[in-house]
Short mmCIF file of C-alpha atoms (C1' of nucleotides) in Angstrom, two decimals:
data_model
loop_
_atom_site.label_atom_id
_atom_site.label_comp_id
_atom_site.label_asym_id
_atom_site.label_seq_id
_atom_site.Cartn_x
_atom_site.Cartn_y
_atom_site.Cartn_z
CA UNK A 223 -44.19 17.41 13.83
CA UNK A 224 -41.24 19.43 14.12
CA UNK A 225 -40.47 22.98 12.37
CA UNK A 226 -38.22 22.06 9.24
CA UNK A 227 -36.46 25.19 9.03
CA UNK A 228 -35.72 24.73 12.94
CA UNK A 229 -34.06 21.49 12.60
CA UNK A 230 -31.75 22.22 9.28
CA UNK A 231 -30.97 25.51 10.89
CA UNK A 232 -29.90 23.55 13.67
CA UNK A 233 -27.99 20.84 12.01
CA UNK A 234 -25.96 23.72 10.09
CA UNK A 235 -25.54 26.46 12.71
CA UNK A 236 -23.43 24.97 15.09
CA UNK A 237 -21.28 24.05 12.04
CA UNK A 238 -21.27 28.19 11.44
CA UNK A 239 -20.48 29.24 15.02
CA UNK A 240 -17.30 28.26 15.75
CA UNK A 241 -15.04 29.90 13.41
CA UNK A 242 -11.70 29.98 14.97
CA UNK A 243 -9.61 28.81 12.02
CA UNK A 244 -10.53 30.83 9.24
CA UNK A 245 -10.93 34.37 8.49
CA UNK A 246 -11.51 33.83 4.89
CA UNK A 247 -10.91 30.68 3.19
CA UNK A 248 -11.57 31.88 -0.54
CA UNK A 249 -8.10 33.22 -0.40
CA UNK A 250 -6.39 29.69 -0.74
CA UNK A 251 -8.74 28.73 -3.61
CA UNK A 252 -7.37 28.79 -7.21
CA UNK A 253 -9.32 31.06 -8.02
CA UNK A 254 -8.45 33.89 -5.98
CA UNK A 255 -6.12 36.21 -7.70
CA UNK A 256 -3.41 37.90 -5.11
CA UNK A 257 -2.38 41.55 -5.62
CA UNK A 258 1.04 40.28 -5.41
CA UNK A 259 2.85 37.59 -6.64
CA UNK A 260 5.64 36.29 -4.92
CA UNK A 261 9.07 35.42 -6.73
CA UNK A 262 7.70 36.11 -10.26
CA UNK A 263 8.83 39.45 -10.44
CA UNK A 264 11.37 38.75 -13.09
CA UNK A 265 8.76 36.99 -15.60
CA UNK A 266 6.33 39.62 -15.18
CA UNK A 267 8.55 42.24 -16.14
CA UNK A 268 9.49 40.49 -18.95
CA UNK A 269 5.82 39.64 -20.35
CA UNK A 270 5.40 43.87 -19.43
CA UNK A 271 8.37 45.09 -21.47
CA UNK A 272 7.52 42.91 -24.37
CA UNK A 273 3.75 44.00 -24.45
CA UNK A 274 4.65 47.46 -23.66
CA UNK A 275 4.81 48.34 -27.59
CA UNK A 276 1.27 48.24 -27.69
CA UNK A 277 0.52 50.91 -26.14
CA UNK A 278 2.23 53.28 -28.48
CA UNK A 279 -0.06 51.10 -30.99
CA UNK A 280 2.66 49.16 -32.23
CA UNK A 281 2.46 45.25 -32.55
CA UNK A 282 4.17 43.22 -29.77
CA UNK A 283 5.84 39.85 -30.13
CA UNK A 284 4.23 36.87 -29.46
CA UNK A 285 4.95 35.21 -27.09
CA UNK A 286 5.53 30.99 -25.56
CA UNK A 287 5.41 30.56 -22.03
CA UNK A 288 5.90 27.54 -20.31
CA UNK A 289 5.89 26.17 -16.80
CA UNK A 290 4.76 23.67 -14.89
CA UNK A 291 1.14 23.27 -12.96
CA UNK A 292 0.67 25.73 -10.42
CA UNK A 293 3.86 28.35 -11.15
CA UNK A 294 2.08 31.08 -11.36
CA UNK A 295 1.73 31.54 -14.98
CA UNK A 296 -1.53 31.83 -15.45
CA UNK A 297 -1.87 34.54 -12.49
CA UNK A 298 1.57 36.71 -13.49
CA UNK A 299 -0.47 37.04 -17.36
CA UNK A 300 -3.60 37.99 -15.87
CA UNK A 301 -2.19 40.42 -13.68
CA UNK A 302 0.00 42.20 -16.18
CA UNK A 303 -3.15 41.98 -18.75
CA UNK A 304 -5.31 44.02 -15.93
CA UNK A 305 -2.20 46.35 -15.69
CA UNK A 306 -2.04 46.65 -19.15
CA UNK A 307 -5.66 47.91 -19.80
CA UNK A 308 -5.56 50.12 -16.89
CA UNK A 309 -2.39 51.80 -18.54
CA UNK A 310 -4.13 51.64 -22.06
CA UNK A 311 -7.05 53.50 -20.71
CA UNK A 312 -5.40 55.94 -18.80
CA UNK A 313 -3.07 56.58 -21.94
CA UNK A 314 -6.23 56.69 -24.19
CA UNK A 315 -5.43 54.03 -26.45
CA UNK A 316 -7.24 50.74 -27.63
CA UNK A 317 -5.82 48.09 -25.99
CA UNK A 318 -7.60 44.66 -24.77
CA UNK A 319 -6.82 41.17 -23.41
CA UNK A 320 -8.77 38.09 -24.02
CA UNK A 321 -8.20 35.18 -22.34
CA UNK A 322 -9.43 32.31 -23.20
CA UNK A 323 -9.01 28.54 -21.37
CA UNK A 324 -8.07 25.84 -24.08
CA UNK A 325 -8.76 23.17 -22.35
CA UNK A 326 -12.82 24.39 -22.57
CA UNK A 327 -12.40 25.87 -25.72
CA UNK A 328 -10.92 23.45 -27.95
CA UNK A 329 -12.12 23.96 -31.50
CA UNK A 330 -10.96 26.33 -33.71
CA UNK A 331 -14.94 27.40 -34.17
CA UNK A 332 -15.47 28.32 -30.41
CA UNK A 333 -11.76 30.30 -30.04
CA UNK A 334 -12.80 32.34 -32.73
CA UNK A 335 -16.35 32.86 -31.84
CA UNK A 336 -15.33 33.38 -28.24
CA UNK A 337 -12.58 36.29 -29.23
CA UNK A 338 -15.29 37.89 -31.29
CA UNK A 339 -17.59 37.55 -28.29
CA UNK A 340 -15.37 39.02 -25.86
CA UNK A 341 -14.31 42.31 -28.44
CA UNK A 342 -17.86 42.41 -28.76
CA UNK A 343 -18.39 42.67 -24.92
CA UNK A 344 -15.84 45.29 -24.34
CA UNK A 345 -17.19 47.69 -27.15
CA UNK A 346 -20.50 47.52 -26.17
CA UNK A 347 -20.67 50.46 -23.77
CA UNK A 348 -19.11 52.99 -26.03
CA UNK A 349 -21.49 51.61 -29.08
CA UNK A 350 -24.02 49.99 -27.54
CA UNK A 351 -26.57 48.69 -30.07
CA UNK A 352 -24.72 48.53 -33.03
CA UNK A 353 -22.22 45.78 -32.60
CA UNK A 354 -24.51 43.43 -30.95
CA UNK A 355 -22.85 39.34 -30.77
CA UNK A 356 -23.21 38.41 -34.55
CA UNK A 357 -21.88 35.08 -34.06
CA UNK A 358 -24.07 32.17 -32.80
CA UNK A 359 -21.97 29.69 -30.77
CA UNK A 360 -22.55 26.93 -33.83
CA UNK A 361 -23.49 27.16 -37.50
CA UNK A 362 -21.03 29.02 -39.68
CA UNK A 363 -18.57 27.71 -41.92
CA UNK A 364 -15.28 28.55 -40.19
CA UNK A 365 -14.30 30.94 -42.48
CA UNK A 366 -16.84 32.95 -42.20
CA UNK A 367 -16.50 33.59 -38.30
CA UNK A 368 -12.64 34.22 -39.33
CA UNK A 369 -14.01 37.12 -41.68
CA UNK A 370 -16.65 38.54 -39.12
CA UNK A 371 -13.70 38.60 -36.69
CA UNK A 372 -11.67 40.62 -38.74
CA UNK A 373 -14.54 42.98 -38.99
CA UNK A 374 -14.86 43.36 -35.93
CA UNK A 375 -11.35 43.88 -34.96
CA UNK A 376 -11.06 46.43 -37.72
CA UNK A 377 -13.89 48.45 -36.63
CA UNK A 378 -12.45 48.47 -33.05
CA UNK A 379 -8.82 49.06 -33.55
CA UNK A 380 -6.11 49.64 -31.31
CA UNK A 381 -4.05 46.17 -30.01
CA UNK A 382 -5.65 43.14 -28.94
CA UNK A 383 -3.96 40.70 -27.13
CA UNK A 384 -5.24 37.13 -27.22
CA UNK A 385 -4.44 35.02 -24.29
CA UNK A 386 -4.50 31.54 -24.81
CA UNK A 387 -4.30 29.18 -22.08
CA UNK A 388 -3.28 25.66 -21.73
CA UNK A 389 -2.50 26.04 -25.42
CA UNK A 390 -1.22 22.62 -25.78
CA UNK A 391 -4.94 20.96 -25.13
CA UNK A 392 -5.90 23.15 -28.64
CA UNK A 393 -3.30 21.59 -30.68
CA UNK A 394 -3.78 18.28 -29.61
CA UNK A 395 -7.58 18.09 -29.95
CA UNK A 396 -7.87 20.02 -33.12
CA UNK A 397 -4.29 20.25 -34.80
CA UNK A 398 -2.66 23.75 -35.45
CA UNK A 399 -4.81 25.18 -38.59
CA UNK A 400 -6.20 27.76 -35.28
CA UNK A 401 -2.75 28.62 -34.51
CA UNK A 402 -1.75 28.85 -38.04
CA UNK A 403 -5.09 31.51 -38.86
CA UNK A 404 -4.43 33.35 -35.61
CA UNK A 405 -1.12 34.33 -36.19
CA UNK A 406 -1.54 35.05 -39.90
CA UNK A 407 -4.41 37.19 -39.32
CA UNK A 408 -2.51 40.25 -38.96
CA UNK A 409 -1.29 40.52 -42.54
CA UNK A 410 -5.12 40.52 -43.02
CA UNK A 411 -5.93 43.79 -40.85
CA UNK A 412 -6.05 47.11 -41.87
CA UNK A 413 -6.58 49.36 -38.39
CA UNK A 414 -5.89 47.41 -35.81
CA UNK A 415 -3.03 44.42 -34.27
CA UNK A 416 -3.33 41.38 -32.89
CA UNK A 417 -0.36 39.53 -30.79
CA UNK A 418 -0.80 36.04 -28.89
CA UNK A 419 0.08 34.74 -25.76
CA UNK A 420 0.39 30.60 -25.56
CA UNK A 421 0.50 29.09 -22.12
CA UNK A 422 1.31 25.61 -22.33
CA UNK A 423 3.02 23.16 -19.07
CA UNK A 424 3.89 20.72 -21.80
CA UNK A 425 6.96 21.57 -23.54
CA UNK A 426 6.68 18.50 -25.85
CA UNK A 427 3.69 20.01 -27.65
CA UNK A 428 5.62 22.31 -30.25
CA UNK A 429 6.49 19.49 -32.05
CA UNK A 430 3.29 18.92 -33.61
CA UNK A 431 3.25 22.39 -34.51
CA UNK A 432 3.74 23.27 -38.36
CA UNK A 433 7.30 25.05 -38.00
CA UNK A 434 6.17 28.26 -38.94
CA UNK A 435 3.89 28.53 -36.83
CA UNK A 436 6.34 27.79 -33.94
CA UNK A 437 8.20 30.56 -35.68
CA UNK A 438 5.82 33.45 -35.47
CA UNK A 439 4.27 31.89 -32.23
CA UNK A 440 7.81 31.61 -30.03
CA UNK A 441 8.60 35.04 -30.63
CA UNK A 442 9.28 35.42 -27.25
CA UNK A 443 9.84 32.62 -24.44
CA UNK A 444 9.16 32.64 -21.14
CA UNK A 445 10.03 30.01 -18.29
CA UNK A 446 8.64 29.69 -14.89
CA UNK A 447 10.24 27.55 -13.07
CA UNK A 448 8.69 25.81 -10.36
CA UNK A 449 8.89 26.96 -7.26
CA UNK A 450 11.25 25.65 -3.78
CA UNK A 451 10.49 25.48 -0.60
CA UNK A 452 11.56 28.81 0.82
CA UNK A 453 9.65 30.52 -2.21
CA UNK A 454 6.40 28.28 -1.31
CA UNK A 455 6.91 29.54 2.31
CA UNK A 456 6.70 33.31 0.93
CA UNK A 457 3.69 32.40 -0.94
CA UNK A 458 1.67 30.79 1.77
CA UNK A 459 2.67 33.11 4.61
CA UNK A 460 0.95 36.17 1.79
CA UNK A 461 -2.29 34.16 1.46
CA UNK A 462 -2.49 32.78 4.69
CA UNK A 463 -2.28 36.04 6.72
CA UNK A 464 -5.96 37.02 4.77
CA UNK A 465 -7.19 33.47 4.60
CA UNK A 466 -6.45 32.64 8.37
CA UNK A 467 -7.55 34.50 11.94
CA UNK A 468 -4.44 35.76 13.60
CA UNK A 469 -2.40 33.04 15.34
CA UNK A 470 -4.72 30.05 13.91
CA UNK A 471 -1.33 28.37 12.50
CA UNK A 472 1.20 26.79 14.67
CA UNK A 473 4.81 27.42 13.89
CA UNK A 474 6.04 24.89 11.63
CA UNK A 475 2.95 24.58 9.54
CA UNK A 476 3.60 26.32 6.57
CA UNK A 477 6.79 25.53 6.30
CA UNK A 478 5.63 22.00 6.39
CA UNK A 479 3.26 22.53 3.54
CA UNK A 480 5.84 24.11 1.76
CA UNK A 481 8.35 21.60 1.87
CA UNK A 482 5.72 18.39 0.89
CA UNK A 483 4.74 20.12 -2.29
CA UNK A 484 8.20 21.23 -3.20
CA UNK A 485 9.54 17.48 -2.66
CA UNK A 486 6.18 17.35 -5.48
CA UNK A 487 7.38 19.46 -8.46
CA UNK A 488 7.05 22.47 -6.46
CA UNK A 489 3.69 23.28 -7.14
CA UNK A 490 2.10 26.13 -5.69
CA UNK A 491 -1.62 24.88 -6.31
CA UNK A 492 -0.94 22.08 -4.34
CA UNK A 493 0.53 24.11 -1.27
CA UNK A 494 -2.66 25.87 -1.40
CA UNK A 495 -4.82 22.78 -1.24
CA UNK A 496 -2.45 21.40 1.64
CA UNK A 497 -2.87 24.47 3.43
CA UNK A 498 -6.54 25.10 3.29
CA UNK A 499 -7.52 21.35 3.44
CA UNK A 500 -5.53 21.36 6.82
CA UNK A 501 -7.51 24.28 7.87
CA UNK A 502 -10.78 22.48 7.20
CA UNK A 503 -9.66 19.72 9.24
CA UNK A 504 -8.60 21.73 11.99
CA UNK A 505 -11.75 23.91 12.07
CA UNK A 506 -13.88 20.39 11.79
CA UNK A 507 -12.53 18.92 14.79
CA UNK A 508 -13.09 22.06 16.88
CA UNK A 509 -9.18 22.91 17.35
CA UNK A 510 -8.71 26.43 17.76
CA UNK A 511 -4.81 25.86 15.89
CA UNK A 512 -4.00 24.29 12.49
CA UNK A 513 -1.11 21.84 14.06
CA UNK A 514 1.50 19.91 11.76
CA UNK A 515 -0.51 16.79 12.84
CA UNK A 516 -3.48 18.35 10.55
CA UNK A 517 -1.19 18.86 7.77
CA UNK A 518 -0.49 15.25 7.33
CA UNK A 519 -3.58 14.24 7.83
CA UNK A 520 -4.35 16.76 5.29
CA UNK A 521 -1.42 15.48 3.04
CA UNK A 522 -3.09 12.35 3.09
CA UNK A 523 -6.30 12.72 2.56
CA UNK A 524 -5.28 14.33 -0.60
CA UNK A 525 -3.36 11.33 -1.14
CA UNK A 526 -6.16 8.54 -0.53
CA UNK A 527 -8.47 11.01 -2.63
CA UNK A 528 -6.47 11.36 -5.74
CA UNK A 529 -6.14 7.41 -5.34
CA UNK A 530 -10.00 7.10 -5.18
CA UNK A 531 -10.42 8.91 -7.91
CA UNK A 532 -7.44 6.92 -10.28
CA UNK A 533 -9.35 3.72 -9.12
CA UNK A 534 -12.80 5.30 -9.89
CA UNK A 535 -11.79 5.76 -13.66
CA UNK A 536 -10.12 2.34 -14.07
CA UNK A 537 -11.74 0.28 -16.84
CA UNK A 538 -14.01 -2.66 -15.18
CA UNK A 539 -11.66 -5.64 -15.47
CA UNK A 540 -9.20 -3.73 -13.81
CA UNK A 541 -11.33 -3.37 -10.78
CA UNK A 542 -12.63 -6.67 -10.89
CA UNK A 543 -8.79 -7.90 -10.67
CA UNK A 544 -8.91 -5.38 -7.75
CA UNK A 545 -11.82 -6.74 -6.25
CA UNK A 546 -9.84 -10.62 -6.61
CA UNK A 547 -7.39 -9.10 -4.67
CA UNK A 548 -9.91 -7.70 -2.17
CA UNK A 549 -11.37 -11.38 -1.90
CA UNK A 550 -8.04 -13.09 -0.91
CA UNK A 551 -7.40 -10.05 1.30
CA UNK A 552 -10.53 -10.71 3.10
CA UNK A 553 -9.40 -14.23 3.76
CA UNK A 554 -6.92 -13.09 5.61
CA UNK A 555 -4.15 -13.38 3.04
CA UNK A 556 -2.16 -10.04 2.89
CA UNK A 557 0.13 -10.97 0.09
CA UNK A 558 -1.19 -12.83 -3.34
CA UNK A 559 0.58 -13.93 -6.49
CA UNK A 560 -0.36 -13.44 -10.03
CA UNK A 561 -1.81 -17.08 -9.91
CA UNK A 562 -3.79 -16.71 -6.87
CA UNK A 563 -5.00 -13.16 -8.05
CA UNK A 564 -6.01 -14.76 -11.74
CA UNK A 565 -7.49 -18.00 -10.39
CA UNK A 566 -9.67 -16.08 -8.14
CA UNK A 567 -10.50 -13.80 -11.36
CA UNK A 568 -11.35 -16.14 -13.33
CA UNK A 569 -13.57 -17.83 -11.03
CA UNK A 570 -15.64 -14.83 -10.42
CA UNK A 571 -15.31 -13.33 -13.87
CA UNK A 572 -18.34 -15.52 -15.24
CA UNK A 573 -20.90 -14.39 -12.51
CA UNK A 574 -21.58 -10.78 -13.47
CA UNK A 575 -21.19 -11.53 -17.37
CA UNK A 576 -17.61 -10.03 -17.93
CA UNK A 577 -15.04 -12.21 -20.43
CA UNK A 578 -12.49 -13.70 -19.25
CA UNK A 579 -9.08 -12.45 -20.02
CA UNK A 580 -6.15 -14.22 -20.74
CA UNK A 581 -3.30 -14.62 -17.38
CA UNK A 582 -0.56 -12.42 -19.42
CA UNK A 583 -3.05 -9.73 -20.10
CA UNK A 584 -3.83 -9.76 -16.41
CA UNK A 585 0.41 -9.55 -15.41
CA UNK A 586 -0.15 -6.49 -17.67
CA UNK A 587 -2.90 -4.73 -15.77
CA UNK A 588 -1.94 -5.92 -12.35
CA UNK A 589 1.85 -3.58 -14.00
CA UNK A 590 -0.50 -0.95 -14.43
CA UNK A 591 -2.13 -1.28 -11.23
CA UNK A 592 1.45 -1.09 -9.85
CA UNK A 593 2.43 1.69 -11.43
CA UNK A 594 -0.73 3.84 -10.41
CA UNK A 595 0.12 3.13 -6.93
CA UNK A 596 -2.46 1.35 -6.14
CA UNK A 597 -1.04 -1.97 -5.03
CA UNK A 598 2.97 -3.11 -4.76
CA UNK A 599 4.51 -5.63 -6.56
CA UNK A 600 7.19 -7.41 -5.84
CA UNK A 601 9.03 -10.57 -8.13
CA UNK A 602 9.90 -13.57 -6.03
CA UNK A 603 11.31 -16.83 -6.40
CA UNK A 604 10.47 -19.79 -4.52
CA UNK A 605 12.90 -22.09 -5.77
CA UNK A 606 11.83 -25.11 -6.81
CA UNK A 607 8.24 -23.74 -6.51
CA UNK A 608 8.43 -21.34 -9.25
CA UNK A 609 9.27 -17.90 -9.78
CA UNK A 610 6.42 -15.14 -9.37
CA UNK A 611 5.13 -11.82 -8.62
CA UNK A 612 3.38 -10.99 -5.24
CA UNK A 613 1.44 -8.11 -4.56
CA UNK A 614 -0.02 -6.34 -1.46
CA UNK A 615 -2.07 -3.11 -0.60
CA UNK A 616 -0.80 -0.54 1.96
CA UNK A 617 -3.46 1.96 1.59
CA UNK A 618 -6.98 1.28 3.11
CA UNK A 619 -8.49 -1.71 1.54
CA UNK A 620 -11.92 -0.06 2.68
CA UNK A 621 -11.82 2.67 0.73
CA UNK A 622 -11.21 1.14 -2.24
CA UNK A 623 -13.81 -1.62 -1.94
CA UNK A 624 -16.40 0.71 -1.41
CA UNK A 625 -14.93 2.55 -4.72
CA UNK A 626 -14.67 -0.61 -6.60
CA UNK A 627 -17.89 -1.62 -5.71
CA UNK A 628 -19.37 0.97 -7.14
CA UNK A 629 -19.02 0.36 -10.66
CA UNK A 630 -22.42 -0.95 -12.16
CA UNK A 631 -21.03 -3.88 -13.61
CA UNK A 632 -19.53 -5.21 -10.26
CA UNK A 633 -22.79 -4.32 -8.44
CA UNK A 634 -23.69 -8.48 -8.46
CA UNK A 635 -20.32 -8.80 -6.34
CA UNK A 636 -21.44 -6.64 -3.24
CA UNK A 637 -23.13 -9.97 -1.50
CA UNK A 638 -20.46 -12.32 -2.54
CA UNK A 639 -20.54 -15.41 -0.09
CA UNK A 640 -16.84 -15.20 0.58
CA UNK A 641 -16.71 -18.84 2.54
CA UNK A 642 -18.55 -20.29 0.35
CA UNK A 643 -15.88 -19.06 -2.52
CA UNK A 644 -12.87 -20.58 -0.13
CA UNK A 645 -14.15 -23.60 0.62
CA UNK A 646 -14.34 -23.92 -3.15
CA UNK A 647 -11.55 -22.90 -3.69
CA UNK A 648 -9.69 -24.91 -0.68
CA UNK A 649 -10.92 -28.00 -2.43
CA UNK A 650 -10.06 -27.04 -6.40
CA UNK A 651 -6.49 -25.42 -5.93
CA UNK A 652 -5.69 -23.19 -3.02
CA UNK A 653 -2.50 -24.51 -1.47
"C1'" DA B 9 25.16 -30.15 -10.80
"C1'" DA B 10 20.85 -30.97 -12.79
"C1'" DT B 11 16.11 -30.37 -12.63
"C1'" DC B 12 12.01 -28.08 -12.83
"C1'" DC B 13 8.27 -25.08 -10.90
"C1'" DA B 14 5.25 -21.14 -11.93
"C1'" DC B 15 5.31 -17.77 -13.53
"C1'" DA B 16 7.53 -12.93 -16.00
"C1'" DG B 17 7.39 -10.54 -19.79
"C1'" DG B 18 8.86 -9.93 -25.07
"C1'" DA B 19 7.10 -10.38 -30.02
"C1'" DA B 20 3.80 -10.44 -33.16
"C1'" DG B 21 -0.59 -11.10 -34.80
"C1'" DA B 22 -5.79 -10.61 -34.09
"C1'" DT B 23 -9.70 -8.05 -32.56
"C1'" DT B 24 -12.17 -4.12 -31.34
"C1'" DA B 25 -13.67 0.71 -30.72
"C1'" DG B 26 -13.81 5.03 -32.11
"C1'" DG B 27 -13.20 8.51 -35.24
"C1'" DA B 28 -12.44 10.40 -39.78
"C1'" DT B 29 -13.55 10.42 -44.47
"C1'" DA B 30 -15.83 9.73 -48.77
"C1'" DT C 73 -24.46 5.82 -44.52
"C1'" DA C 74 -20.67 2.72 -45.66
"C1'" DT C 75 -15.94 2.28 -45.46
"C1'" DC C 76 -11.51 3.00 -44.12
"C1'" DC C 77 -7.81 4.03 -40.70
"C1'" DT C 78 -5.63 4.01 -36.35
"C1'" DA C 79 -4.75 3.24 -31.68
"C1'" DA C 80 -5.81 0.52 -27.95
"C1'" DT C 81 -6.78 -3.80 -26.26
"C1'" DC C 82 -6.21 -8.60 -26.03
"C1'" DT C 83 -4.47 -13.30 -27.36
"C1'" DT C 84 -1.13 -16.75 -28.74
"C1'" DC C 85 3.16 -18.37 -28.53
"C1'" DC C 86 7.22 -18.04 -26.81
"C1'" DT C 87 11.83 -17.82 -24.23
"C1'" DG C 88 13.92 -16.83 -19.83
"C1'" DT C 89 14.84 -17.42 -14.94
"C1'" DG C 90 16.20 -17.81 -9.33
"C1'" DG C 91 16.75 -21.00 -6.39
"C1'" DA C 92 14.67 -25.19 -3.44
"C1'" DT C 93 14.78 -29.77 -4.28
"C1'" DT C 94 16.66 -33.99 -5.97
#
DNA sequence: AATCCACAGGAAGATTAGGATA
DNA sequence: TATCCTAATCTTCCTGTGGATT
């Protein structure tokens, strides 16, 4: 019997030893938060000179900031919020940032029990029994955990300046009666301010906002802009020379990376991912250089895995019209029509219990199957045999059988006799 | 030039699921 | 808990159509 520690260590370690890509690849996740921040000098300063006022104890603006994913919005708040408390500290005032994710918290309940929390958290040094967490995370009426907040934000003081993230996910999962409260709440307090920040990529969202709310919120507007390529470049080289050992890129790498996520909205986020998920592949196949071949294998794998996932969430007749493709494909057809693709369907619909739905509603979802990219479509007419829509995969029909396959209710399918289906088929209507 | 295939895809109504509301 | 509302899903019915064949 062999040692089990031995043999894992073994499996792992050799994975461990050669490490001539990376010096430390936390620096390209999204989670790391750079010193410096590239190219958004200009918004920075901006959020700084409106919160400024606050440190004299004097309410600032609030303010809208918008921006697509992955501009640096997020990062440029946080980092003026951490300059801001140093400041307040050093200056002896009260001053504190909370922010808070929207997308997580998304009742008006939890944003106001989670600002409470977070005062709470900060005070608790300086008085550290007496304003223990009052609210539990469920239970009160709402108004009540509004009136414990004000409390609390009386008995602190000073300026507190509520962050809140992805602010468009709040309004459109529970309204703007938060939004409403939040900013109100200031006519209600006696001894200390309160002045919000909204982050939100989709500009559409203010119009289900009450418009006085988008009054008092919009104060102030900021835009990031997305980023080009030579900004991207700046970005990457900054992260990459921590992330990286010394001379484990190749020359045209990052400008590579930059340039396929600027073609893509210029999205920093997804630079990053290129970037690092090159790396890995580089450092898995024991090259000692991240190459430009690495990057497009890296460019896509992100590809083929964002498709995986899109087909992973379809609804099951979807996939089972996917799957009816699959079939013909595996009979060495490469291109079907609409008829071929629902004949097949319907055929095979029956045997794992699913209803049968109607050829137009198919047209619709093979559309939709077209639009996600999963298939092409193309319309054709053959003259005097009718007019029609073909459809083909270029991606790797492999991948997504395996992913289609996977979905309980298409589990029957997996031992499908496929020449026993053609000859069937051959007989009934193919050709 | 007329015909006619094999569908595309619009319109409108029916059905269903989920969620709010009383 | 029953009921109502709404959005999404699906069906029915329909008109339109490019071009090989007649």
């Amino acid at each position: 019997m062999p040692e089990p520690e031995d043999t894992s260590t073994g499996l792992f370690i050799k994975y461990l030893s050669n490490n001539r890509i990376f010096r430390d690849r936390e620096v390209l996740r999204h989670s790391y938060r750079p010193q410096i921040l590239p190219h958004r000098q200009p918004q920075i300063d901006n959020v700084a000179s409106i919160l400024a006022p606050s440190l004299r104890n004097e309410t600032p603006s609030n303010i809208l900031i918008y921006g697509k994913t992955g501009t640096g919005k997020t990062a440029s708040v946080r980092y003026v919020g951490s300059e801001l408390e140093k400041a307040s500290s050093k200056m002896g005032t009260t001053c504190r940032i909370v922010h808070l994710n929207c997308e997580v918290i998304d009742t008006q309940y939890r944003v106001l029990a989670q600002i409470a929390k977070c005062i709470d958290d900060g005070i608790d040094d300086a008085a550290s029994d007496k304003t223990k967490s009052h609210i539990p995370m469920t239970g009160w009426p709402t108004d009540q955990v509004y009136a414990e907040l004000k409390n609390q934000l009386d008995a602190g003081g000073g300026v507190l300046v509520i962050v809140l993230d992805e602010i468009d996910k709040l309004v459109k999962k529970s309204g703007d009666d938060t939004l409403y409260n939040l900013t109100r709440i200031n006519s209600d307090l006696k001894n200390s301010k309160v002045s919000i920040i909204g982050i939100s990529n989709d500009l559409s969202f203010k119009d289900f906002l009450d418009p006085r709310v988008l009054s008092s919120l919009s104060e102030e507007e900021i835009v990031f802009p997305p980023y080009n390529a030579p900004q991207l470049v700046d970005i990457l080289t900054q992260r990459a020379t921590g992330a990286f050992l010394d001379g484990a890129i190749a020359e045209g790498v990052i400008p590579l990376c930059a340039a396929l996520a600027a073609q893509e909205h210029g999205d920093a986020r997804r630079a990053l991912d290129l970037l690092r998920i090159s790396g890995e592949l580089a450092d898995r196949d024991e090259s000692r250089q991240v190459s430009e071949e690495h990057v497009k294998q890296a460019q896509a794998k992100i590809e083929t895995d964002s498709m995986i996932e899109c087909i992973a969430t379809l609804p099951t007749q979807s996939k089972l019209i996917l799957f009816s493709m699959l079939t013909l494909e595996q009979m060495d057809q490469n291109i079907f029509t609409s008829g071929e693709v629902s004949r097949v369907y319907q055929d095979i619909a029956p045997s794992i219990q699913l209803d049968i739905l109607t050829h137009r509603r198919i047209t619709d979802l093979i559309s939709e199957l077209n639009m996600l990219g999963v298939i092409n479509t193309r319309v054709v007419s053959r003259g005097r045999y009718g007019r029609t829509k073909e459809m083909w995969f270029d991606a790797n029909t492999n991948k997504i059988r395996e992913v289609v396959l996977k979905d309980p209710r298409l589990n029957g399918l997996k031992d499908l006799d496929i020449n026993q289906m053609e000859a069937k088929w051959l007989k009934t209507w193919f050709r």
